[in-house]
Amino acid sequence: MYRTADGEQVFVVDSHIHFWDGSPANQKNRFAEGWVECFYNYHKNLSPPDYVWPLEQYQRYSEQQLMKDLFEDGYVDVAIFQPTYLRDFFVNGWNTTEQDAVLKEKYPDKFILNGAFDPRDGDAGIRQLEEDVKRYGLKGVKLYTAEWKGDSKGYKLNDPATYRFLDKCVELGVTNIHIHKGPTIWPFNRDAFDVADIDEPATLYRDAGLRFIVEHCGLPRVEDMCWIAAQEPNVYGGLAVVMPFIHASPHYFAEVMAELMWWMGPDRLLWSSDYALWSPKWIVDKFMEFDFPEDIKQSRGLSMSFDDKRKILGLNAAKLYDLPVPAEAGFQVAVPA
Amino acid sequence: MIVAAESASTSSSTSEPEEAVLAALRRVSDPELDESLVELGFVDSVHVDRGRVDIVLRLPTFWCAPNFAYLMVHDAREEALQLPGVNEVNVVLKDHMCGDEISTGVSAGHAFSAVFPGQTDGDDLGELRALFRGKAFGMRQEQLVRFLLDAGLTAEEVVGLRAQDVLDASDANGLRLELKGVARLLRGGAPLARAYLQRRQRVGLDTDPGAPLVTDLDGAPIEAGNLEAHLQRTRRQRVSMTFNALMCRGLLETRYGLVDNRKEG
């Protein structure tokens, strides 16, 4: 819970966190090494100096560190695990549902556990999804369409094979589909970050109640993401990776937030730290202080109210995951379904 | 040999042939960011030995998309080959997931689809290049039009401009423009106009001097009443591209320990 100087409370849901293992022992190949190096550079480049970790700590951090950074220092009430498997790169996977489940079982009220599926797994994948939902009570999945699998370098969200899994999600009540778009998605010669494959499933599964949360707001194709989201009311923006620019480049951050607020509004944006890429404390502090600069306020007629911040920091995610929100933390702020 | 070309390009140790290669590389841009490889710091080193040129490029991450990387390596080689006296050019992409495939593929003149068999679909990289030239067109247009509106032109005046009304975009004093039969000098506008005209030409819209200056990507004119809505779309492209450029510069600086002069205050 974040408390303002005048005692108002803000319910904080960190909608995208990891408990990964990037240690050398878990790295299978040079792709794993490249993966960790790339993540670490994001961390170093965008964190305030006091929050930069040594590489070894970053590769594998402890449960105690995570609990402290999120719940003691970072104002977080509930955090959502978003797994990323990467079994072609890491011996035990980078950050799997099973790994995350250990902490979920230990601290059931602190975490939401999301699962994952990969349409290339076919029948076995469907059975696994059924088992995972039964075992963990999943309400959401995180999909990484750029994941390598043998000769395949990725898949599309609008593949018929994916629809089979989305049908299964509808049947099992898994309504929150988080999608990470990343480089090297198949085919190689097309735009690797294209978000267009979200448009069709968003339309097809709207009435069935699926919500598509585009992690990183489609960065680096935020322009296409805004365009799709403006037309599809069940498309949401996950602010992972966008948020830390609030420190390094506040004006650019404001410009991107202006686009997101303009095309999507405050009801469909979900804040996250992407822990351990970044630590939540400084991001929440800065966001609570944030306001659009005068030039954007005047030319766009945009504002970022206290209630907007409450929605983005927690209430929107609480709505998607049916989380109980303490009365004093703004449950009266209406968040559309 | 020039190392870390952006910072070293002014050093006295830089030889003339190497300067010429750097100048050629300034004409090569990252298609995704619409900025030159030299300005972005993507040129790691340039070495000239008689007719042979060796260029090493570097990118912000190990994972930067192979297709854009291929275009940059390809274009860098093509530009260097145009230089007088150059008969061999090797471009190496270092520290990249597909660095070897791309470096050898480009040097051998192979198509992208031949370098990554089974991983491509239909058209080689032409469509991708065209898509991003369109985005760059939108970004540069938004910057120029905002400048014109800020300089006091009305929406009607902006959409009424024809290509030939740009009298001179190379004058250091400003952009020379003909507005309703009167020549105007708009200070600070020349670089924006040059950038836009070049992208406009690249998407094939510079055939008729009497054509409207501000159009959509298909060359269709914009109505004054629709200019603001049109700008909302192109502004999205500009914000996205400039934000990506910021992210890439930052990651490159961190990856290679370069001086960080990017952060605002």
CSV table of N, CA and C in Angstrom, one decimal, chain A residues 20-24 27 30-43 55 58-60 90 94 277, chain B residues 62-63:
chain,number,residue,atom,x,y,z
A,20,TRP,N,13.5,-15.5,-11.6
A,20,TRP,CA,14.2,-16.2,-12.6
A,20,TRP,C,15.5,-16.8,-12.1
A,21,ASP,N,16.0,-17.7,-13.0
A,21,ASP,CA,17.3,-18.3,-12.7
A,21,ASP,C,18.2,-18.1,-13.9
A,22,GLY,N,19.0,-17.1,-13.9
A,22,GLY,CA,19.9,-16.9,-15.0
A,22,GLY,C,21.4,-17.2,-14.7
A,23,SER,N,21.6,-18.0,-13.7
A,23,SER,CA,22.9,-18.4,-13.2
A,23,SER,C,23.6,-19.2,-14.3
A,24,PRO,N,25.0,-19.1,-14.3
A,24,PRO,CA,25.7,-19.8,-15.4
A,24,PRO,C,25.4,-21.3,-15.4
A,27,GLN,N,22.5,-21.9,-17.7
A,27,GLN,CA,22.6,-21.4,-19.1
A,27,GLN,C,23.0,-22.6,-19.9
A,30,ARG,N,25.0,-20.0,-25.9
A,30,ARG,CA,25.3,-18.6,-26.0
A,30,ARG,C,24.1,-17.7,-26.1
A,31,PHE,N,23.0,-18.3,-26.5
A,31,PHE,CA,21.7,-17.6,-26.5
A,31,PHE,C,21.3,-17.2,-25.1
A,32,ALA,N,21.5,-18.1,-24.2
A,32,ALA,CA,21.2,-17.9,-22.8
A,32,ALA,C,22.1,-16.7,-22.2
A,33,GLU,N,23.3,-16.8,-22.6
A,33,GLU,CA,24.3,-15.8,-22.1
A,33,GLU,C,23.9,-14.4,-22.7
A,34,GLY,N,23.5,-14.4,-24.0
A,34,GLY,CA,23.1,-13.2,-24.7
A,34,GLY,C,21.8,-12.7,-24.0
A,35,TRP,N,20.9,-13.6,-23.6
A,35,TRP,CA,19.6,-13.2,-23.0
A,35,TRP,C,19.9,-12.5,-21.7
A,36,VAL,N,20.8,-13.1,-20.9
A,36,VAL,CA,21.0,-12.5,-19.5
A,36,VAL,C,21.8,-11.1,-19.7
A,37,GLU,N,22.7,-11.1,-20.6
A,37,GLU,CA,23.4,-9.8,-20.9
A,37,GLU,C,22.5,-8.7,-21.3
A,38,CYS,N,21.5,-9.0,-22.2
A,38,CYS,CA,20.6,-8.1,-22.7
A,38,CYS,C,19.7,-7.6,-21.5
A,39,PHE,N,19.2,-8.5,-20.7
A,39,PHE,CA,18.3,-8.1,-19.6
A,39,PHE,C,19.1,-7.2,-18.6
A,40,TYR,N,20.4,-7.6,-18.4
A,40,TYR,CA,21.2,-6.8,-17.4
A,40,TYR,C,21.4,-5.4,-17.9
A,41,ASN,N,21.6,-5.3,-19.2
A,41,ASN,CA,21.8,-3.9,-19.7
A,41,ASN,C,20.6,-3.0,-19.6
A,42,TYR,N,19.4,-3.7,-19.8
A,42,TYR,CA,18.2,-2.9,-19.6
A,42,TYR,C,18.1,-2.4,-18.1
A,43,HIS,N,18.5,-3.3,-17.2
A,43,HIS,CA,18.5,-3.0,-15.8
A,43,HIS,C,19.4,-1.9,-15.5
A,55,LEU,N,26.2,-8.2,-11.4
A,55,LEU,CA,25.6,-9.2,-12.3
A,55,LEU,C,25.3,-10.5,-11.6
A,58,TYR,N,22.1,-10.3,-10.0
A,58,TYR,CA,21.0,-10.2,-11.0
A,58,TYR,C,20.7,-11.5,-11.6
A,59,GLN,N,21.7,-12.3,-11.8
A,59,GLN,CA,21.5,-13.6,-12.4
A,59,GLN,C,20.6,-14.5,-11.6
A,60,ARG,N,20.8,-14.5,-10.3
A,60,ARG,CA,20.0,-15.2,-9.4
A,60,ARG,C,19.9,-14.6,-8.0
A,90,PHE,N,17.7,-22.3,-21.4
A,90,PHE,CA,18.0,-22.6,-20.0
A,90,PHE,C,17.6,-24.0,-19.6
A,94,TRP,N,13.9,-20.4,-17.8
A,94,TRP,CA,14.3,-19.1,-17.3
A,94,TRP,C,13.4,-18.8,-16.1
A,277,LEU,N,13.9,-6.8,-13.3
A,277,LEU,CA,14.5,-5.9,-14.3
A,277,LEU,C,14.7,-4.5,-13.6
B,62,PHE,N,22.2,-8.2,-28.3
B,62,PHE,CA,22.5,-9.4,-28.9
B,62,PHE,C,21.3,-9.9,-29.8
B,63,TRP,N,20.1,-9.4,-29.4
B,63,TRP,CA,18.9,-9.9,-30.0
B,63,TRP,C,18.3,-9.0,-31.0
